[in-house]
PDB file of C-alpha atoms and ligand atoms in Angstrom:
ATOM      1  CA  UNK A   1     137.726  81.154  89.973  1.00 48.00           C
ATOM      2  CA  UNK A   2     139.761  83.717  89.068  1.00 49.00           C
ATOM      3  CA  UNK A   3     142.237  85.675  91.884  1.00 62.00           C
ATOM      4  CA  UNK A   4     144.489  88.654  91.463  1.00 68.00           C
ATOM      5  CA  UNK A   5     147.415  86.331  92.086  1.00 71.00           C
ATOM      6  CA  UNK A   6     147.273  84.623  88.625  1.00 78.00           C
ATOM      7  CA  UNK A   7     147.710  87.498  87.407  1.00 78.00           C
ATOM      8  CA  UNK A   8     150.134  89.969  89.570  1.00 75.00           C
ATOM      9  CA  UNK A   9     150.571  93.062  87.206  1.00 88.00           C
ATOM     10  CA  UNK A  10     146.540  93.262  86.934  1.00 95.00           C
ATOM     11  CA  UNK A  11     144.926  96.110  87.699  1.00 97.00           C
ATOM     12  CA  UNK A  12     142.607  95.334  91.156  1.00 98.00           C
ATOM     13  CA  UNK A  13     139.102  95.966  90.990  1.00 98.00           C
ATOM     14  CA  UNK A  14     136.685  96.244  94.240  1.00 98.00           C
ATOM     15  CA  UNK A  15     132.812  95.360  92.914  1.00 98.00           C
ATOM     16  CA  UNK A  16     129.995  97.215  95.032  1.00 98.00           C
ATOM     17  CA  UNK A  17     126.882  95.522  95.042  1.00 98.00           C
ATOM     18  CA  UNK A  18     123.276  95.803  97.039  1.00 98.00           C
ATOM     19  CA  UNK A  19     121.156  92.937  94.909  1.00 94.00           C
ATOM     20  CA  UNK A  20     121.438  89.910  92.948  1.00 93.00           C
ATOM     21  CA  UNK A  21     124.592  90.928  91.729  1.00 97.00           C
ATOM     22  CA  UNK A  22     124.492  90.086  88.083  1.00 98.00           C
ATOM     23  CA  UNK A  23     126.010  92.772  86.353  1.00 98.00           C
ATOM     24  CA  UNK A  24     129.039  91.811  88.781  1.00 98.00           C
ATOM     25  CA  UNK A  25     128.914  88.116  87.616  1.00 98.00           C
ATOM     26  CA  UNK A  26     129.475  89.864  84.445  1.00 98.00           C
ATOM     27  CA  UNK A  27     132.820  91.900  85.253  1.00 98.00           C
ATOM     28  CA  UNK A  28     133.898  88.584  87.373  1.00 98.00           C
ATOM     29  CA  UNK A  29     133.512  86.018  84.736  1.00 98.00           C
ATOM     30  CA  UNK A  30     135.345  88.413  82.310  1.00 98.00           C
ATOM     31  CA  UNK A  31     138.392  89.168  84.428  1.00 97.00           C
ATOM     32  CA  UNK A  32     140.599  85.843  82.781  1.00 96.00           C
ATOM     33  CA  UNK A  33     143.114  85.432  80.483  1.00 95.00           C
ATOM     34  CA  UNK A  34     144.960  88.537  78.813  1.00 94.00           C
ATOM     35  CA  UNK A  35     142.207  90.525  81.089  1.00 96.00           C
ATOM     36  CA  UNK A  36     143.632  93.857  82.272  1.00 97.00           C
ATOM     37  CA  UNK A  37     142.106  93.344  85.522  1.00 98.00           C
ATOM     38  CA  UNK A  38     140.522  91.121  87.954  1.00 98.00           C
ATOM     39  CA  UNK A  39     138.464  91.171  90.597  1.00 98.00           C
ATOM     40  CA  UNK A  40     140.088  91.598  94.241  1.00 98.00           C
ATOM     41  CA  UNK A  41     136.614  92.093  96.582  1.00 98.00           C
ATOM     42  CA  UNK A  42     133.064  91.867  96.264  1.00 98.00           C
ATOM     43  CA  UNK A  43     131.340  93.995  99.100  1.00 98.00           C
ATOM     44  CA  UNK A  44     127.465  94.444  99.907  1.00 98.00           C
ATOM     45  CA  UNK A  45     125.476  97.036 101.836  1.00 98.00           C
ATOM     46  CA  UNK A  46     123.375  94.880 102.496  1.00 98.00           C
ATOM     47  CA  UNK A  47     124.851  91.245 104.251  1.00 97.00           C
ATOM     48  CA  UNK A  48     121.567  88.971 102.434  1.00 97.00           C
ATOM     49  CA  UNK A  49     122.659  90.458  99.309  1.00 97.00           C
ATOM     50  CA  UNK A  50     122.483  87.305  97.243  1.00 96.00           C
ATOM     51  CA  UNK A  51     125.340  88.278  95.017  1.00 97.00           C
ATOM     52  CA  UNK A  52     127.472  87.926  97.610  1.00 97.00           C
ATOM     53  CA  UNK A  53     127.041  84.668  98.900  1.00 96.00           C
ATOM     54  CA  UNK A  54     127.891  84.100  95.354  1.00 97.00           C
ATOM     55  CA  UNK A  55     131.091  85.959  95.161  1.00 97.00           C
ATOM     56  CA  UNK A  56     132.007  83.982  98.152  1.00 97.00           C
ATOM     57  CA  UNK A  57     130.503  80.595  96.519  1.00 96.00           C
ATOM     58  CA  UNK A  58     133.359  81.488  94.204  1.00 95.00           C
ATOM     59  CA  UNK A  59     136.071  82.089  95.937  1.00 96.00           C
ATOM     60  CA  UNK A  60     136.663  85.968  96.122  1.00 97.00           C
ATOM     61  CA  UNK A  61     136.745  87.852  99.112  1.00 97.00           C
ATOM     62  CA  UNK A  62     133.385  89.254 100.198  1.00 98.00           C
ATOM     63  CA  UNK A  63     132.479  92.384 102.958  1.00 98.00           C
ATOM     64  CA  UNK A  64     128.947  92.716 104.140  1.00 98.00           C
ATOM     65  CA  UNK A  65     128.840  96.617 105.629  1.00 98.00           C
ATOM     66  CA  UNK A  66     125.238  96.977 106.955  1.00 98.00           C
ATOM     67  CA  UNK A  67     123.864 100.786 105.662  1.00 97.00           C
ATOM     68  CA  UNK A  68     121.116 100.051 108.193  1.00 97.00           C
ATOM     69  CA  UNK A  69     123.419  99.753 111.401  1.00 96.00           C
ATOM     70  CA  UNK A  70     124.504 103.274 110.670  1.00 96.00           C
ATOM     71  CA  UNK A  71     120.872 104.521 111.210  1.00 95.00           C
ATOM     72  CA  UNK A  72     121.712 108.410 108.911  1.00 93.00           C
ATOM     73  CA  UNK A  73     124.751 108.324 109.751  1.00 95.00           C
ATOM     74  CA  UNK A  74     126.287 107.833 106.085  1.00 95.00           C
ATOM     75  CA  UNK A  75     129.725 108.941 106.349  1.00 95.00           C
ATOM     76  CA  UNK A  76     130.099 106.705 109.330  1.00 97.00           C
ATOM     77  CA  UNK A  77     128.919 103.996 107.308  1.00 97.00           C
ATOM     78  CA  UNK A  78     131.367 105.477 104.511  1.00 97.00           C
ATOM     79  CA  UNK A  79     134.116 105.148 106.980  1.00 97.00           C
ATOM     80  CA  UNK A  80     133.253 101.602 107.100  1.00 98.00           C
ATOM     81  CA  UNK A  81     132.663 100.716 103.547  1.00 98.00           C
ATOM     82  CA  UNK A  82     136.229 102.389 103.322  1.00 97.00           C
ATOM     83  CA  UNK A  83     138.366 100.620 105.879  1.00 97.00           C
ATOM     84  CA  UNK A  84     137.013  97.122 104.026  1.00 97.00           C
ATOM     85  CA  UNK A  85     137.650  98.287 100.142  1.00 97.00           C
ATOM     86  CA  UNK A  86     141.140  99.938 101.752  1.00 95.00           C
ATOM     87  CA  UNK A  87     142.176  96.424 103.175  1.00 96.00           C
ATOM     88  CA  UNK A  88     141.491  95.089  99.545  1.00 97.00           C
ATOM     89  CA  UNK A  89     143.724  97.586  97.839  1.00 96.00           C
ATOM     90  CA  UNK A  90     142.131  98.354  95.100  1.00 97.00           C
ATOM     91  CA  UNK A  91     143.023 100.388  92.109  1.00 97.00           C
ATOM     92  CA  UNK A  92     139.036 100.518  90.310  1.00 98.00           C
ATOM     93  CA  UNK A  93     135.898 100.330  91.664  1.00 98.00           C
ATOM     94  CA  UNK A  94     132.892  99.342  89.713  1.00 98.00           C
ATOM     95  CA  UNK A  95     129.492 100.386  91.220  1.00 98.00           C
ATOM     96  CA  UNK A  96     127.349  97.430  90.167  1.00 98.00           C
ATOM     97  CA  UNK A  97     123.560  97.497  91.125  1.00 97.00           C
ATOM     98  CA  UNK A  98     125.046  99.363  94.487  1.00 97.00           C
ATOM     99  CA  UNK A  99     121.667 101.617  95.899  1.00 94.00           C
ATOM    100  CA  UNK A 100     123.308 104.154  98.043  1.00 95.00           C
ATOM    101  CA  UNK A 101     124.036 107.487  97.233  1.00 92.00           C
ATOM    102  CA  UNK A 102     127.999 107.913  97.884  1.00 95.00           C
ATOM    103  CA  UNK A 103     128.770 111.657  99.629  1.00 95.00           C
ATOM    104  CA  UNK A 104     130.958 114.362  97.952  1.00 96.00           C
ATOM    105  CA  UNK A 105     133.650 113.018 100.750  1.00 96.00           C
ATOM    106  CA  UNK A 106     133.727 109.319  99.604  1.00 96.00           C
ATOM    107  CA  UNK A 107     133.534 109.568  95.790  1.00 97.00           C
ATOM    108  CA  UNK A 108     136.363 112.090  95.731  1.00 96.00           C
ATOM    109  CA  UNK A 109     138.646 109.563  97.136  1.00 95.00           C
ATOM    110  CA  UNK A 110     138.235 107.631  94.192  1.00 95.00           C
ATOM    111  CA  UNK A 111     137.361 110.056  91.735  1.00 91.00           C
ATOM    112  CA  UNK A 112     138.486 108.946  87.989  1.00 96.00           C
ATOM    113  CA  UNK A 113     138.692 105.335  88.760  1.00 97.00           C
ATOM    114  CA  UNK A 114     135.021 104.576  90.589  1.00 98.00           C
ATOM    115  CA  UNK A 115     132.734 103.470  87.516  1.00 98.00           C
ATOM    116  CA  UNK A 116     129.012 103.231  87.810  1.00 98.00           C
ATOM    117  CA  UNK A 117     126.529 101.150  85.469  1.00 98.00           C
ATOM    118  CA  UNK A 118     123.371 102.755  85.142  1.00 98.00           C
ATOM    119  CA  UNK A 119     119.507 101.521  83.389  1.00 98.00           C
ATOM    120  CA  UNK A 120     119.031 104.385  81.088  1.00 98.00           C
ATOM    121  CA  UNK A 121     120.355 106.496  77.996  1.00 98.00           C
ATOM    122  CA  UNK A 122     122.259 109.242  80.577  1.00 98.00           C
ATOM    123  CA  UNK A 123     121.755 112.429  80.815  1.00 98.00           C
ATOM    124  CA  UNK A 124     118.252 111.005  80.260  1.00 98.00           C
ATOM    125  CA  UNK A 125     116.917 109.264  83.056  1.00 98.00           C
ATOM    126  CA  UNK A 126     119.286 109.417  86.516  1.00 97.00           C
ATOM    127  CA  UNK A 127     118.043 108.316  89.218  1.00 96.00           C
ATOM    128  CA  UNK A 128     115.273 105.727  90.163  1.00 96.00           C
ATOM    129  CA  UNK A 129     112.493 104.193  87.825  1.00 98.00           C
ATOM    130  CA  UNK A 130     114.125 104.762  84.623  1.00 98.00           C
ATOM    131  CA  UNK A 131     111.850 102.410  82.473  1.00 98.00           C
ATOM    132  CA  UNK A 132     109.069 103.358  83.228  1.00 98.00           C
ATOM    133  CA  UNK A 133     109.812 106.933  83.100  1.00 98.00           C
ATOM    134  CA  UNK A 134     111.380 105.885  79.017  1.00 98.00           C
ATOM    135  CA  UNK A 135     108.043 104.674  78.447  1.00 98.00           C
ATOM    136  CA  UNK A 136     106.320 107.325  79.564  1.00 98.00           C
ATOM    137  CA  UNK A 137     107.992 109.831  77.654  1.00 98.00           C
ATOM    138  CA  UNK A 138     106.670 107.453  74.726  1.00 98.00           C
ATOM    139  CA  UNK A 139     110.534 106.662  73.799  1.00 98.00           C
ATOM    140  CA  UNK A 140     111.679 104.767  70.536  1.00 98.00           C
ATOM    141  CA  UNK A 141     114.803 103.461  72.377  1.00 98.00           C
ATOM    142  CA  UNK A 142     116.160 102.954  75.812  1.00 98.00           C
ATOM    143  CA  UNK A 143     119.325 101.072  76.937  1.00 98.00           C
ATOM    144  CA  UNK A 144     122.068 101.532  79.528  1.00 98.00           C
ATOM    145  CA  UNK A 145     125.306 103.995  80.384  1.00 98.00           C
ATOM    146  CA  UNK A 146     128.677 103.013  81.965  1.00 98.00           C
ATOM    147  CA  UNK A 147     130.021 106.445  83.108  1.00 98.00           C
ATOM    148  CA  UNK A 148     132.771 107.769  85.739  1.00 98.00           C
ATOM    149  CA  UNK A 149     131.132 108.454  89.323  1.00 97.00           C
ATOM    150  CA  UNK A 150     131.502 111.911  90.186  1.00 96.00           C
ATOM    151  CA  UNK A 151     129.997 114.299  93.016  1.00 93.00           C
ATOM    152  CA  UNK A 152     126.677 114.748  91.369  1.00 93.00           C
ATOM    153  CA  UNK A 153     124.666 111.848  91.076  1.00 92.00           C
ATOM    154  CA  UNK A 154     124.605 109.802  87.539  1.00 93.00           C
ATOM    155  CA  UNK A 155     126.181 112.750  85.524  1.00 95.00           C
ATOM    156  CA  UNK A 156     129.921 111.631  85.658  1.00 96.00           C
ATOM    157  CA  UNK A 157     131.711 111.360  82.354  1.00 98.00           C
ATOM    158  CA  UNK A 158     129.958 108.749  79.829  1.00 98.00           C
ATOM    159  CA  UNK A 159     132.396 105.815  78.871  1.00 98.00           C
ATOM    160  CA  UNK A 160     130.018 103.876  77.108  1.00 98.00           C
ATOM    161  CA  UNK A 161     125.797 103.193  76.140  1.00 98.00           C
ATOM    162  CA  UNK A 162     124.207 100.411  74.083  1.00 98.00           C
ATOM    163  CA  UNK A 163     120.910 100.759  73.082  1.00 98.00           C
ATOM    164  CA  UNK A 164     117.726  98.738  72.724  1.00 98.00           C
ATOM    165  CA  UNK A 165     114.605  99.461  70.998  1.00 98.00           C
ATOM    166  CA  UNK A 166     111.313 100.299  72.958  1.00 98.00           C
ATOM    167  CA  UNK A 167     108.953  97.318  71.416  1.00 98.00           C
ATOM    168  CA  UNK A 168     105.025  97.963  71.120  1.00 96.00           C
ATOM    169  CA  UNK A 169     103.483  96.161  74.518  1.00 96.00           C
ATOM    170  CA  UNK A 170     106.771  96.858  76.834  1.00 98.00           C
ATOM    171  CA  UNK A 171     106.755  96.899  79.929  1.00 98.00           C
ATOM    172  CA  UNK A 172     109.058  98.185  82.626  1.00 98.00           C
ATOM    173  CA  UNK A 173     110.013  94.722  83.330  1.00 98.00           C
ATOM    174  CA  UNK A 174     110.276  93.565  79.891  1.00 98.00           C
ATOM    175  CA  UNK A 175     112.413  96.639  78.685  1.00 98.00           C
ATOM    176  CA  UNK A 176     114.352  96.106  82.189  1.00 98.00           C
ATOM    177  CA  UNK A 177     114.977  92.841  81.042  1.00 98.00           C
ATOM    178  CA  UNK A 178     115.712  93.692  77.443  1.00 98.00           C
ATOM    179  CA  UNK A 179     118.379  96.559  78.723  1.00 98.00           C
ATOM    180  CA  UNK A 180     119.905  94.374  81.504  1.00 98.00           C
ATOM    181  CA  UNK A 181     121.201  92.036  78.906  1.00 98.00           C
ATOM    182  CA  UNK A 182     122.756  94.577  77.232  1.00 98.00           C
ATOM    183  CA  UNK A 183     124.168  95.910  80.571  1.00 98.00           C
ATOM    184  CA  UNK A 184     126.401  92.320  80.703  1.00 98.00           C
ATOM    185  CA  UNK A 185     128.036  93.231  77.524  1.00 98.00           C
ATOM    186  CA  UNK A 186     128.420  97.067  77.886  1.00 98.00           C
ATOM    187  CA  UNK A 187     130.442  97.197  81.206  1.00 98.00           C
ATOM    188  CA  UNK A 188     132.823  94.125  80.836  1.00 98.00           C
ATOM    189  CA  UNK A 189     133.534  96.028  77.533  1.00 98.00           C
ATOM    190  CA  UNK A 190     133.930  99.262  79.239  1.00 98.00           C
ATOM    191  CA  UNK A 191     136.003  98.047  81.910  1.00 98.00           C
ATOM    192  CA  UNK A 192     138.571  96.272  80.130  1.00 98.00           C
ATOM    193  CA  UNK A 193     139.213  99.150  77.799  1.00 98.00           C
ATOM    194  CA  UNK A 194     139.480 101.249  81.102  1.00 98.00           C
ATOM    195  CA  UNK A 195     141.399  99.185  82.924  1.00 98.00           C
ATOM    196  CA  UNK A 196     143.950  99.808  80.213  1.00 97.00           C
ATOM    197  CA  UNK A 197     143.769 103.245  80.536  1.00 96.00           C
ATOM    198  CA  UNK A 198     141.080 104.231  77.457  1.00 97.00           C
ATOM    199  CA  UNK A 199     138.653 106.033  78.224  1.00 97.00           C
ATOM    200  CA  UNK A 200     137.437 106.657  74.957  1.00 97.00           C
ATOM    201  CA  UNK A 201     133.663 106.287  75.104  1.00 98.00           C
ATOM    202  CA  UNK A 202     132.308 102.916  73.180  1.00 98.00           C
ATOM    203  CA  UNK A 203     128.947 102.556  71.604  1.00 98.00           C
ATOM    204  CA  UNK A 204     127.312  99.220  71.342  1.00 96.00           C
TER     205      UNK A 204
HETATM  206  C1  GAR B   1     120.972  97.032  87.060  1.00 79.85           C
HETATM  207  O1  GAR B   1     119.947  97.186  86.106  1.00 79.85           O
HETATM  208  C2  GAR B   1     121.722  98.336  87.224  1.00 79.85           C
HETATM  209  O2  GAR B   1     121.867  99.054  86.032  1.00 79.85           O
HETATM  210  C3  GAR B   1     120.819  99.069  88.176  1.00 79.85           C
HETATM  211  O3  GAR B   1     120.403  98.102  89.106  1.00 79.85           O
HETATM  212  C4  GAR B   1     120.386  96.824  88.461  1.00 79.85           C
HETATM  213  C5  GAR B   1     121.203  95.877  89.289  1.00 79.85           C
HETATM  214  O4  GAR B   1     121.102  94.576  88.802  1.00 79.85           O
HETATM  215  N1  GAR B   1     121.512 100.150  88.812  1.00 79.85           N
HETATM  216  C6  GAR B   1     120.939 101.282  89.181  1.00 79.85           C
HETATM  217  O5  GAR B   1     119.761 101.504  89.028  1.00 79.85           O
HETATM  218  C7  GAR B   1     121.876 102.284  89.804  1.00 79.85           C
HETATM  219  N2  GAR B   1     121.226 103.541  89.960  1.00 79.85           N
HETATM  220  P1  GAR B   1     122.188  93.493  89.196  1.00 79.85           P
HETATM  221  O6  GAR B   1     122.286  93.496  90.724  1.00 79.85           O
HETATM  222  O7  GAR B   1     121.587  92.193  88.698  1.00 79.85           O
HETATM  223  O8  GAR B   1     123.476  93.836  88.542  1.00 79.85           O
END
């Protein structure tokens, strides 16, 4: 699998997860080659997270930093999520699937390289249950948004959407489905244009 050290001058990217990890799959298995990038830690609020036994399957470095031994303490557990992305140096850190909301404290630390990818057509949507709310609102298309993480939550800068239609008979689990696999092409796209510096916004 691919390692920062094939690569030396690549930028270093951290991947924050709390599922099955597959929009991170996504960034990992397009960090190769001429890539920009590549991937320098997966870490996991929550330790059964199966994307990370996967990361790990794979040879990257994993960190498991349990939200729920922190009780409300969240910047405690901030300090902790921290001190493991610090030890891992890196230089971008994509939010993939990751289901905590970061404080004011923590995403200024890496404001303007923290990316988020998120299941809706932003500004539409932020937040939870963004299908069903699309179909709700009766909809004609839904689709995704990779955008800069900033203070308030899922309204940072937009660096990229693709789009899919709403079909007759959807479902939230059908259009989830429909907009997740446009999710693995948006923000591997996104992030290698980033990672070069561009942050022009791309439409798919
Ligand atoms: C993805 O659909 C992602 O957009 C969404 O969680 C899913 C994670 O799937 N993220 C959010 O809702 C963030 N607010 P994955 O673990 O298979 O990548």
């Amino acid at each position: 699998m691919t390692q920062a050290a094939d690569r030396p001058q690549a930028r270093r990217v951290a991947i924050l997860i709390s599922g099955g990890g597959s929009n991170m799959k996504a960034l990992v298995a397009s960090m190769t080659g001429d890539h920009p990038a590549r991937p320098v830690l997966v870490a996991s609020n929550d330790p059964a997270a199966p994307g990370l036994a996967w990361a790990a399957a794979h040879g990257l470095p994993t960190a498991a930093i349990d939200h729920r031994r922190f009780g409300q303490d969240r910047p405690a557990f901030e300090a902790a999520l921290h001190a493991a992305l610090e030890a891992a140096r890196p230089e971008i850190l994509c939010l993939a699937g990751f289901m905590r909301i970061l404080t004011p404290d923590f995403v200024r630390r890496y404001q303007g390289r923290m990316l988020n990818i998120h299941p809706s057509l932003l500004p539409r949507y932020p937040g939870l249950h963004t299908h069903q709310r699309a179909l709700e609102a009766g909809d004609a298309e839904a689709g995704c948004t990779v955008h800069e993480v900033t203070a308030e939550l899922d309204a940072g800068p937009i660096l990229g959407q693709a789009r899919v239609p709403v079909l007759p008979g959807d479902t939230a689990d059908t259009l989830a489905a429909r907009v997740l696999i446009q999710e693995h092409r948006l923000y591997p796209a996104v992030l290698r244009r980033f990672a070069r510096g561009d942050r022009r916004r791309l439409d798919l």
